[in-house]
Short mmCIF file of C-alpha atoms and ligand atoms in Angstrom, two decimals:
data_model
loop_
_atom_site.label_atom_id
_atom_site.label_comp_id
_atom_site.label_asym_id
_atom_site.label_seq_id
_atom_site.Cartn_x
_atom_site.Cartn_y
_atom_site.Cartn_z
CA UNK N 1 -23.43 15.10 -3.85
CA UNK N 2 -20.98 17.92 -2.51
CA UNK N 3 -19.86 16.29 0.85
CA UNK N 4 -16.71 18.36 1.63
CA UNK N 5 -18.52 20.17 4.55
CA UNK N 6 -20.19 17.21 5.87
CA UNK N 7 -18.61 15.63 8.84
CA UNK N 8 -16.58 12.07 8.59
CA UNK N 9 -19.48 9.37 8.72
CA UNK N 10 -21.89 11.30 6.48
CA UNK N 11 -19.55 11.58 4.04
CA UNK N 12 -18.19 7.86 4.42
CA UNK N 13 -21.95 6.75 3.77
CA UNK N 14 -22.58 9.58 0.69
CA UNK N 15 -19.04 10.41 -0.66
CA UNK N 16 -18.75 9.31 -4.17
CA UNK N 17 -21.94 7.31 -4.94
CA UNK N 18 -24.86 9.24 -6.69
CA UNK N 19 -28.20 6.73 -7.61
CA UNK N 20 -27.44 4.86 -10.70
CA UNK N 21 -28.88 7.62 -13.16
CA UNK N 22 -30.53 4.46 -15.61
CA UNK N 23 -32.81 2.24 -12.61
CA UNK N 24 -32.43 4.50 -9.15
CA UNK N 25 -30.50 1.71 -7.72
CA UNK N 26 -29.33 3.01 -4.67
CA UNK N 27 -26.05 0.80 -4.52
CA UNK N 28 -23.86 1.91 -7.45
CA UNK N 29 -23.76 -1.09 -9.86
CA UNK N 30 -21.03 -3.36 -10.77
CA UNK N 31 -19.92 -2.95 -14.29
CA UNK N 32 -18.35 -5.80 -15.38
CA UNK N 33 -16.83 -4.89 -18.54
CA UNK N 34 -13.94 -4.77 -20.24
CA UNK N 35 -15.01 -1.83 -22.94
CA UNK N 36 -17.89 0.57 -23.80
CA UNK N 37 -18.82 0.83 -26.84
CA UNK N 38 -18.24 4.22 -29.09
CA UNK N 39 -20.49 5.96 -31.26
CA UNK N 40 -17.49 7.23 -33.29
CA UNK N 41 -13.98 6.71 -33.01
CA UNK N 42 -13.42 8.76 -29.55
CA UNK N 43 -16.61 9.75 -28.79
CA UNK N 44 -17.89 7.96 -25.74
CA UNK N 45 -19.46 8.63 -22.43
CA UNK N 46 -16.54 8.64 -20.43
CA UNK N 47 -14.69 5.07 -19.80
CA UNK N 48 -13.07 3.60 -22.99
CA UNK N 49 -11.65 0.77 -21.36
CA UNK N 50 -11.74 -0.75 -17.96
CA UNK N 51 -8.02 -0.66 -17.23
CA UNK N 52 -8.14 2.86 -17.89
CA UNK N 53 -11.77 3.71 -16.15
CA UNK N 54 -14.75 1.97 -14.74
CA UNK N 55 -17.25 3.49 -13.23
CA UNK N 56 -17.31 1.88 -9.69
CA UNK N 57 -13.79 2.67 -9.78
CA UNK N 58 -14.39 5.62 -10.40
CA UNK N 59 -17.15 6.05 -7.53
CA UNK N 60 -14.77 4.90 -5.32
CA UNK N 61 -12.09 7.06 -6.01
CA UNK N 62 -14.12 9.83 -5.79
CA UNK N 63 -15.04 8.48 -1.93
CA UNK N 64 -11.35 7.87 -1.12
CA UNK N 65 -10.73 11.48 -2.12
CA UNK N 66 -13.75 13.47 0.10
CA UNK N 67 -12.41 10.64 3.46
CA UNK N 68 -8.79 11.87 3.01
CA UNK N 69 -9.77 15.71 2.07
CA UNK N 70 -7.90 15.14 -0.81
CA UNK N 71 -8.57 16.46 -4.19
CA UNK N 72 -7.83 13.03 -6.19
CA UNK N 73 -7.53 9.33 -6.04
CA UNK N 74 -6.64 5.98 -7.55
CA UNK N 75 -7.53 2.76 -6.32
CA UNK N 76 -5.30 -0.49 -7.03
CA UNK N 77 -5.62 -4.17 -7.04
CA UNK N 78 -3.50 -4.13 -3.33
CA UNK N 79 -1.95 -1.90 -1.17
CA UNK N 80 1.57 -3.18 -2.82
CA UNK N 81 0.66 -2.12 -5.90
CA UNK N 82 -0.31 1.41 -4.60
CA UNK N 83 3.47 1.19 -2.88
CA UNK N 84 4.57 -0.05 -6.83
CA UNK N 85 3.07 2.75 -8.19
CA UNK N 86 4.21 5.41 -5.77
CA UNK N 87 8.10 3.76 -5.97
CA UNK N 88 7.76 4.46 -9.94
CA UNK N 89 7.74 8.37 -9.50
CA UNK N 90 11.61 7.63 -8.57
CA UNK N 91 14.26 7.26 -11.15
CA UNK N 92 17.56 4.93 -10.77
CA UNK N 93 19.77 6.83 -8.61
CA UNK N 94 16.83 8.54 -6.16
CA UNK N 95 16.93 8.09 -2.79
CA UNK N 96 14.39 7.59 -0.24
CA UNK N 97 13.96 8.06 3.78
CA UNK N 98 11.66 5.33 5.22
CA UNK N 99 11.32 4.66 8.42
CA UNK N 100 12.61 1.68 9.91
CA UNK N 101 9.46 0.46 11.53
CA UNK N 102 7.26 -0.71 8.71
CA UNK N 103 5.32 -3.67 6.99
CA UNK N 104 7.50 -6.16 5.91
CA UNK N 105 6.35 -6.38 2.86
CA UNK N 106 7.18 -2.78 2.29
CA UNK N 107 10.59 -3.17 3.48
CA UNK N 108 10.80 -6.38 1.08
CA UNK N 109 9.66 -4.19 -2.20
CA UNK N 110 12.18 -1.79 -1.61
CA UNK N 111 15.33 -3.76 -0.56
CA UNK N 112 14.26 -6.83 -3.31
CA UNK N 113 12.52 -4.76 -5.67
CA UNK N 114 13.62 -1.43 -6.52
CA UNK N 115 16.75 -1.69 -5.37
CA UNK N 116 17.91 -3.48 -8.32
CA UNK N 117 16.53 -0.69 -10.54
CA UNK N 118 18.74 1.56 -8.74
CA UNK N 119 16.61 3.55 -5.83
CA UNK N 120 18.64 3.98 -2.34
CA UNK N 121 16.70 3.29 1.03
CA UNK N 122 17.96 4.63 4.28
CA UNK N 123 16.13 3.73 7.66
CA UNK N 124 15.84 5.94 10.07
CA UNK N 125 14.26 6.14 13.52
CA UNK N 126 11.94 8.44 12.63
CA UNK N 127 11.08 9.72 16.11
CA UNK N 128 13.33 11.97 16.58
CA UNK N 129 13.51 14.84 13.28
CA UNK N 130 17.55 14.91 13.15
CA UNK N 131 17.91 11.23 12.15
CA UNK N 132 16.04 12.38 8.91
CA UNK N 133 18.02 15.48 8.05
CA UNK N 134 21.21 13.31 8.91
CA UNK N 135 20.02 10.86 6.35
CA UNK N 136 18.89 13.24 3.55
CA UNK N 137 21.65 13.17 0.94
CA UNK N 138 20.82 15.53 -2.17
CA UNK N 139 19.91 12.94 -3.98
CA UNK N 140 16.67 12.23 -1.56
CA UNK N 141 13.74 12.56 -3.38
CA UNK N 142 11.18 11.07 -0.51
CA UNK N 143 10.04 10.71 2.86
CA UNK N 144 8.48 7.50 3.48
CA UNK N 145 6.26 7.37 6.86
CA UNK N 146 4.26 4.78 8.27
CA UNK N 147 1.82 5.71 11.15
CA UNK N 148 0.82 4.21 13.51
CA UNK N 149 4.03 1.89 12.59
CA UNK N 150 3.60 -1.58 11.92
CA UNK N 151 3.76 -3.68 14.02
CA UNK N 152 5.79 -1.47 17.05
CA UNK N 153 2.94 0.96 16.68
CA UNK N 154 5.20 3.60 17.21
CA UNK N 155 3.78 7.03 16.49
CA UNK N 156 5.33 9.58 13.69
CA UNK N 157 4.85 13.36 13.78
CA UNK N 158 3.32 13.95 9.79
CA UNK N 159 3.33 17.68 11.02
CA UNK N 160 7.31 18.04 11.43
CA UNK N 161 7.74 15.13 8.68
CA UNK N 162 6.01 17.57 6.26
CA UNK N 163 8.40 20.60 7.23
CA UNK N 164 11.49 18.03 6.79
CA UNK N 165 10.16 17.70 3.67
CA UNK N 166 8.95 21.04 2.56
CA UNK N 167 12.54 22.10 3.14
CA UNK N 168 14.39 19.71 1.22
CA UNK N 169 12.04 19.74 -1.37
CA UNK N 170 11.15 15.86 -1.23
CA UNK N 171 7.65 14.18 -1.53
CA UNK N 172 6.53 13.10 1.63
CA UNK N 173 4.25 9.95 1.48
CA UNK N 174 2.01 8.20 4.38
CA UNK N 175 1.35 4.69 4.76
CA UNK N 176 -2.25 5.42 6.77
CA UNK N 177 -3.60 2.08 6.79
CA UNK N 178 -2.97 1.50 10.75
CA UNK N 179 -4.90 4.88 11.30
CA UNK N 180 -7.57 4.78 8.87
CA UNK N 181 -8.81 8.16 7.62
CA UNK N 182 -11.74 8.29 10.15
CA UNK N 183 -9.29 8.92 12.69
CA UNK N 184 -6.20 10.59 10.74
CA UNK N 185 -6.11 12.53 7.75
CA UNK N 186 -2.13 13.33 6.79
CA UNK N 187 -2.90 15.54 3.49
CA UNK N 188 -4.22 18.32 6.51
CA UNK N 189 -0.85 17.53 8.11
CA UNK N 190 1.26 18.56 5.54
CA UNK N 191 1.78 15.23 2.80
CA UNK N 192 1.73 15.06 -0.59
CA UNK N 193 0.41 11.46 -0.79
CA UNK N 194 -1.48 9.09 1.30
CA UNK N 195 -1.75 5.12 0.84
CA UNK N 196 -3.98 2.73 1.97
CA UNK N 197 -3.81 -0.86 2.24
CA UNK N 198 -7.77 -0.92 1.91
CA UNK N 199 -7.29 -4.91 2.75
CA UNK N 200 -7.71 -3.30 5.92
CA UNK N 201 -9.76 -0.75 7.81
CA UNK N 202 -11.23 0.51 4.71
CA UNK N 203 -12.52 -3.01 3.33
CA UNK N 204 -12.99 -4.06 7.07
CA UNK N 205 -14.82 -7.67 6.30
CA UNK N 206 -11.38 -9.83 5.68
CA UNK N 207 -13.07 -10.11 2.08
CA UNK N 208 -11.18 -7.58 -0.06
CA UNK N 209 -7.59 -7.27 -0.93
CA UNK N 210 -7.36 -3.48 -2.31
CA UNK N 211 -4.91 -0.63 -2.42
CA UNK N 212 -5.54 3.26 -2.88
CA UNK N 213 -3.73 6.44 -3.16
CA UNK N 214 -5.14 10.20 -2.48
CA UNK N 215 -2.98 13.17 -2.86
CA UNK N 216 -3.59 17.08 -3.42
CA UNK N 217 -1.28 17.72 -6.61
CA UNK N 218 -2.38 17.40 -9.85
CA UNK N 219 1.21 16.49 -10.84
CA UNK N 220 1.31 14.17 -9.32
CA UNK N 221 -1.58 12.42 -10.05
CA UNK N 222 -1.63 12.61 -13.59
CA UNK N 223 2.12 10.78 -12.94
CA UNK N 224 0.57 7.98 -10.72
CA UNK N 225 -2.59 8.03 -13.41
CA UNK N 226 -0.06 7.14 -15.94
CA UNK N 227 2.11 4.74 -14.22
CA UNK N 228 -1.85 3.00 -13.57
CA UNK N 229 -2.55 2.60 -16.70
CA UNK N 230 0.88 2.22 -18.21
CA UNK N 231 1.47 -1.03 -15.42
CA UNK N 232 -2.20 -2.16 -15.52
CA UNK N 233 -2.01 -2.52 -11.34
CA UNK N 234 -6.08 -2.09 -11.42
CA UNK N 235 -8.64 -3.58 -9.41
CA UNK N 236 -11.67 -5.24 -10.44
CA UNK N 237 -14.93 -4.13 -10.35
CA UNK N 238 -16.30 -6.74 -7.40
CA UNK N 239 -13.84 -5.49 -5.27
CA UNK N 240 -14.38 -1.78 -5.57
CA UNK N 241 -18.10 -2.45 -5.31
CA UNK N 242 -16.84 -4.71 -1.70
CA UNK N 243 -14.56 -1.97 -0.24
CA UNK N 244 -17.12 0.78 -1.18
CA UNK N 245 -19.57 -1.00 0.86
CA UNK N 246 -16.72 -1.44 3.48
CA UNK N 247 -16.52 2.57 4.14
CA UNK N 248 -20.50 2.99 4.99
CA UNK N 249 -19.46 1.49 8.17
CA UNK N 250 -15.69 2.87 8.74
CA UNK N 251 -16.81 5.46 11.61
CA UNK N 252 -19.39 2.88 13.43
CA UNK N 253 -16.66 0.37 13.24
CA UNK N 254 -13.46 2.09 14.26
CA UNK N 255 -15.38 3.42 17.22
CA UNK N 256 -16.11 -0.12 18.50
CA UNK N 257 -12.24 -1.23 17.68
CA UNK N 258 -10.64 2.11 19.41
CA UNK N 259 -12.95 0.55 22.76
CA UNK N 260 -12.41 -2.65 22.34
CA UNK N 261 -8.13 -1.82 22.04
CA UNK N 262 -8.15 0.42 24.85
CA UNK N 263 -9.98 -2.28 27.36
CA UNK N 264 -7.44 -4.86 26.09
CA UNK N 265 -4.22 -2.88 26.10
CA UNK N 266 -5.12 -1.67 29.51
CA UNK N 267 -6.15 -5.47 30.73
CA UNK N 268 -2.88 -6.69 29.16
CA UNK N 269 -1.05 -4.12 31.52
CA UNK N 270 -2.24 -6.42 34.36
CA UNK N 271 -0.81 -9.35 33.06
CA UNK N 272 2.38 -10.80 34.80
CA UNK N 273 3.68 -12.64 31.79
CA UNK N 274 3.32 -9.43 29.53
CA UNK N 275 6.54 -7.00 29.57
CA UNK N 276 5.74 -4.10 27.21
CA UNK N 277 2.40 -3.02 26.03
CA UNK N 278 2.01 -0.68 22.48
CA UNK N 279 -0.77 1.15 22.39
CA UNK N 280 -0.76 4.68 21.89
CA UNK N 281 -3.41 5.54 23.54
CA UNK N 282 -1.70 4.76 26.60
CA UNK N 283 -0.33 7.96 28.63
CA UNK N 284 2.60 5.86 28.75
CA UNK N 285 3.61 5.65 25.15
CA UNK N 286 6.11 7.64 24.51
CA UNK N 287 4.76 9.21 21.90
CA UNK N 288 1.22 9.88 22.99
CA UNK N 289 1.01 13.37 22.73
CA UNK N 290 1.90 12.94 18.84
CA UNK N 291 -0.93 10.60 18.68
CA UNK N 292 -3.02 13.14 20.91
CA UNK N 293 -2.15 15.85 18.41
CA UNK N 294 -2.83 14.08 14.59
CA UNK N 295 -5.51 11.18 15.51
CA UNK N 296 -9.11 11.53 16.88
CA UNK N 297 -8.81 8.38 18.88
CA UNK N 298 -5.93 5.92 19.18
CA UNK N 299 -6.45 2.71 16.89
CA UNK N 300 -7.64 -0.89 16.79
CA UNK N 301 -4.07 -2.45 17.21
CA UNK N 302 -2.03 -3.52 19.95
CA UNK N 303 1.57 -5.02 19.89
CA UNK N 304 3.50 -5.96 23.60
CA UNK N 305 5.89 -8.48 24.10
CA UNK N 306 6.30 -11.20 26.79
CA UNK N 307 8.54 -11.40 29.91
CA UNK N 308 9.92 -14.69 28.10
CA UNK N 309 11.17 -13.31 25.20
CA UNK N 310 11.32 -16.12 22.93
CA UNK N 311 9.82 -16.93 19.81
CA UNK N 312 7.99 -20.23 21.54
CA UNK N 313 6.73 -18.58 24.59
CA UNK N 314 5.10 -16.63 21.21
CA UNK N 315 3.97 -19.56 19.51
CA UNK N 316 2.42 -21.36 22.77
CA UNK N 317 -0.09 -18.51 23.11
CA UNK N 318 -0.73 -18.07 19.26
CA UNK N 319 -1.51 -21.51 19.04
CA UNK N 320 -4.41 -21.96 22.24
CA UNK N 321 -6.37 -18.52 21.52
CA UNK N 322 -9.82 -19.22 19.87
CA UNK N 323 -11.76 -16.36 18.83
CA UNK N 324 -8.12 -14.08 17.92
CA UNK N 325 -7.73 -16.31 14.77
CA UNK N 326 -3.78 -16.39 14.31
CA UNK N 327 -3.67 -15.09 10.48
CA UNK N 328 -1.74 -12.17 9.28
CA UNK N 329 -3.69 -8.68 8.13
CA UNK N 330 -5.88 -6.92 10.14
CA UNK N 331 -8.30 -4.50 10.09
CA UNK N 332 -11.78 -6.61 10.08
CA UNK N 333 -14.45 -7.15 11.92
CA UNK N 334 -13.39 -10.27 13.37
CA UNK N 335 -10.26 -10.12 15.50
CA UNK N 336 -6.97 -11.77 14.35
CA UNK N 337 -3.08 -12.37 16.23
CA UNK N 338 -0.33 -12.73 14.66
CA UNK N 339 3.63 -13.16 15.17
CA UNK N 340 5.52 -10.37 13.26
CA UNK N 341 8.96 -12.26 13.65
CA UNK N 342 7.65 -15.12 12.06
CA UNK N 343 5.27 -14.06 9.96
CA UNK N 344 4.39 -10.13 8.70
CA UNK N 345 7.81 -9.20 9.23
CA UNK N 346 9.64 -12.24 8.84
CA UNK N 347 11.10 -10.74 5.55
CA UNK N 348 13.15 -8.16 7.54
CA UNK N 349 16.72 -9.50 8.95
CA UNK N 350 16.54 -10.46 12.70
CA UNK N 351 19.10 -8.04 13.78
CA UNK N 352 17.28 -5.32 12.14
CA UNK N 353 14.33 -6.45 13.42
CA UNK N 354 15.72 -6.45 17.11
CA UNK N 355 17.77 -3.12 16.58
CA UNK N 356 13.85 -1.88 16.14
CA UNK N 357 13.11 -3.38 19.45
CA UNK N 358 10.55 -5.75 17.58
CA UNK N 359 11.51 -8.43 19.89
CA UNK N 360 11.35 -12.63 19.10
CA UNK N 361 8.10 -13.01 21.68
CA UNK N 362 6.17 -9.70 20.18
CA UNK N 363 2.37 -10.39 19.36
CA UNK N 364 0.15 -8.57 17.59
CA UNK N 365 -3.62 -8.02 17.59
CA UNK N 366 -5.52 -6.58 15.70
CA UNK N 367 -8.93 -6.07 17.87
CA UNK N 368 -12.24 -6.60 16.59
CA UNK N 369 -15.45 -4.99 17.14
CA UNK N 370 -16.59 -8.38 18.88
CA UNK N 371 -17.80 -8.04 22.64
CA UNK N 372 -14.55 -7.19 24.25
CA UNK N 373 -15.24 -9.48 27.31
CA UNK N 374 -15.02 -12.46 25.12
CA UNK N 375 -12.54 -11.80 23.86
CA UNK N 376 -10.40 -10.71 26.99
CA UNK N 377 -11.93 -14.50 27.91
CA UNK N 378 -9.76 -15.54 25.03
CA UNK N 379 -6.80 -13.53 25.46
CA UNK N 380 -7.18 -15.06 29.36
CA UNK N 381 -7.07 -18.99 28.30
CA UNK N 382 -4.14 -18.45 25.70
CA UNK N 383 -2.29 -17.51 28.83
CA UNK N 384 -3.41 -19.88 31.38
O1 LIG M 1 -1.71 -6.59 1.67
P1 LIG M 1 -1.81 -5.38 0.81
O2 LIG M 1 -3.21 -4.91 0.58
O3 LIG M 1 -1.04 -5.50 -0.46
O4 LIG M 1 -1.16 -4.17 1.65
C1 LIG M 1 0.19 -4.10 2.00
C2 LIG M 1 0.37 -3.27 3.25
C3 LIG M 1 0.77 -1.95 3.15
N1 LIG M 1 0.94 -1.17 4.24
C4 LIG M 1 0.73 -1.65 5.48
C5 LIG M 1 0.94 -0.76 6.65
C6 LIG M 1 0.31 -2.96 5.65
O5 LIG M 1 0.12 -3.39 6.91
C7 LIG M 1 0.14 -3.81 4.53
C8 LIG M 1 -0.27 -5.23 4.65
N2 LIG M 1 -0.11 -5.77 5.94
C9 LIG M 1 -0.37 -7.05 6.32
C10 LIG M 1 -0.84 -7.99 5.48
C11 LIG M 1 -0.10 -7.34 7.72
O6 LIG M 1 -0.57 -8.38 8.23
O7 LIG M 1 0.57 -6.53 8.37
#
């Protein structure tokens, strides 16, 4: 079906999945295969092989693509190995921009990973435009952005990122798991490749651990195509079908958490023992007109730190909430907490972490779509 003038949730439920053209079946059936059979050497129906195609794969990449209004897709077996992938367009001596308020686990890839093969990473503040120029070098070959940042949920401009990057002829690339594409679609902002972590938002049941890519060029994907099936970084057919399933509901469900964060962040505000509250949909926020501007609604996470800033004061409140189940990820149904200094982002030196302002006590939550007086209940007994 041609959904590209359908609005978000029709398309979320229609994008990419046609009736399975041999029973009807509505949902678009698992193949699990490794091969399909030819009827002479090359000819074949379309998948040789299912590290270079499957079909639900295939479904799904198509529904990635119409969500991000982008032209083409590849889905991987994480959202690291969508980073992996990405990172291989480089070549020893490239240099990238990243800002310096990101995943840990992104931050560890680069500075444990590539770096050995030769690719430079500066970190930059990215709030402010002149801290990337002043960081460009001609050998920059990338902008990396993450936004909303995880876990200081600070708030990029993809807009001015894109004209940074326009200029200096570098490939600008957004990490827009935090965001989701129901409420932020960077390809109409100006990049030239979007990555999920579809663990997240996009799977949104805690049951999936999934990566994707989208981007408008055709260059580029035929590189990133290659690199796929080159470095094998696929995902199997289960989990497509899972996270395919996961995007019927991406509008109805982002809805709920975008409520549920905004009662929290704003109850949290009350809270004697809380100092800072991040949550960009508060007026406050210094950069909530950005968020105004390039999201339709604000996000299911919330960061803030406590007046005793110290990694116990942390722990003590981690360890007596009930229904916020302390895990790392986010993104699900069910809400989770989580300690970035000691857990998401514990790969990332302390100083660096604190230059950030990602301070020892900062929690994290990632709000469900559970009935938000519950779980301000919760939040209210961790403290007590
Ligand atoms: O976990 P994986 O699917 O491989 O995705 C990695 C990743 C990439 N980008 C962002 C912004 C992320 O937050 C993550 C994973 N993050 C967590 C597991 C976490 O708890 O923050």
């Amino acid at each position: 079906m041609d959904v590209k003038n359908l609005s978000i949730g029709t398309k979320l439920i229609h994008a990419g999945v046609e009736p399975d053209p041999a029973t009807g079946a509505i949902m678009t059936p698992i193949y699990q295969t490794t091969t399909y059979v030819q009827s002479a050497p090359g000819v074949h129906k379309g998948y040789e092989y299912s590290r270079s195609q499957n079909p639900i794969r295939h479904a799904l990449e198509k529904a990635m693509a119409a969500i991000e209004n982008g032209k083409h897709a590849t889905c991987y077996g994480s959202g690291m190995a969508a980073i992996d992938a990405i990172l291989k367009l480089l070549s020893p001596g490239d240099e990238v921009v990243s800002t310096n308020d990101l995943y840990g686990g992104a931050y560890r890839i680069f500075m444990q990973v590539f770096k050995q093969y030769g690719i430079h990473f500066n970190f930059v503040g990215m709030n402010d435009m002149a801290f990337i120029e002043a960081a460009i070098t001609p050998n920059t070959k990338m902008l990396w952005v993450e936004t909303p940042t995880n876990p200081m949920l600070n708030i990029i401009d993809i807009e001015a990122c894109a004209s940074v990057a326009k200029k200096h002829n570098l490939i600008l690339v957004v990490d827009n798991t935090f965001a989701s594409p129901y409420l932020q679609n960077p390809l109409d902002w100006g990049a030239d490749i979007v990555m999920h972590s579809a663990t997240k938002y996009l799977g949104g049941h805690s049951d999936v651990v999934h990566g994707c890519i989208i981007t408008n060029s055709d260059d580029l994907q035929k590189k990133l195509r290659f690199i796929q099936n080159s470095c094998g970084a696929v995902p199997g057919p289960q989990d497509c079908f899972l996270v395919l399933r996961g995007l019927k509901t991406l509008h109805v469900r982002m809805r709920q958490h975008c409520i549920n964060a905004k009662a929290i962040a704003t109850w949290l505000k009350t809270n004697k023992k809380v100092d800072q509250v991040l949550w960009c949909g508060l007026p406050e926020h210094p950069n909530h007109n950005i968020a105004k501007k390039q999201m339709r609604d604000f996000g299911g996470m919330v960061s803030f730190s406590l007046k005793d800033d110290t990694v116990q004061a942390a722990h003590d409140i981690l360890s007596k909430t009930k229904l916020f189940a302390l895990a790392e990820s986010l993104g699900g149904v069910e809400s989770l907490c989580g300690h970035p200094a000691t857990m998401t982002h514990a790969s990332i030196p302390r100083a660096e972490r604190i230059a950030i302002g990602l301070k020892d006590s900062l929690i994290r939550l990632s709000v469900g779509i559970e009935d938000v007086e519950d779980l301000m209940a919760d939040l209210e007994q961790a403290f007590s």
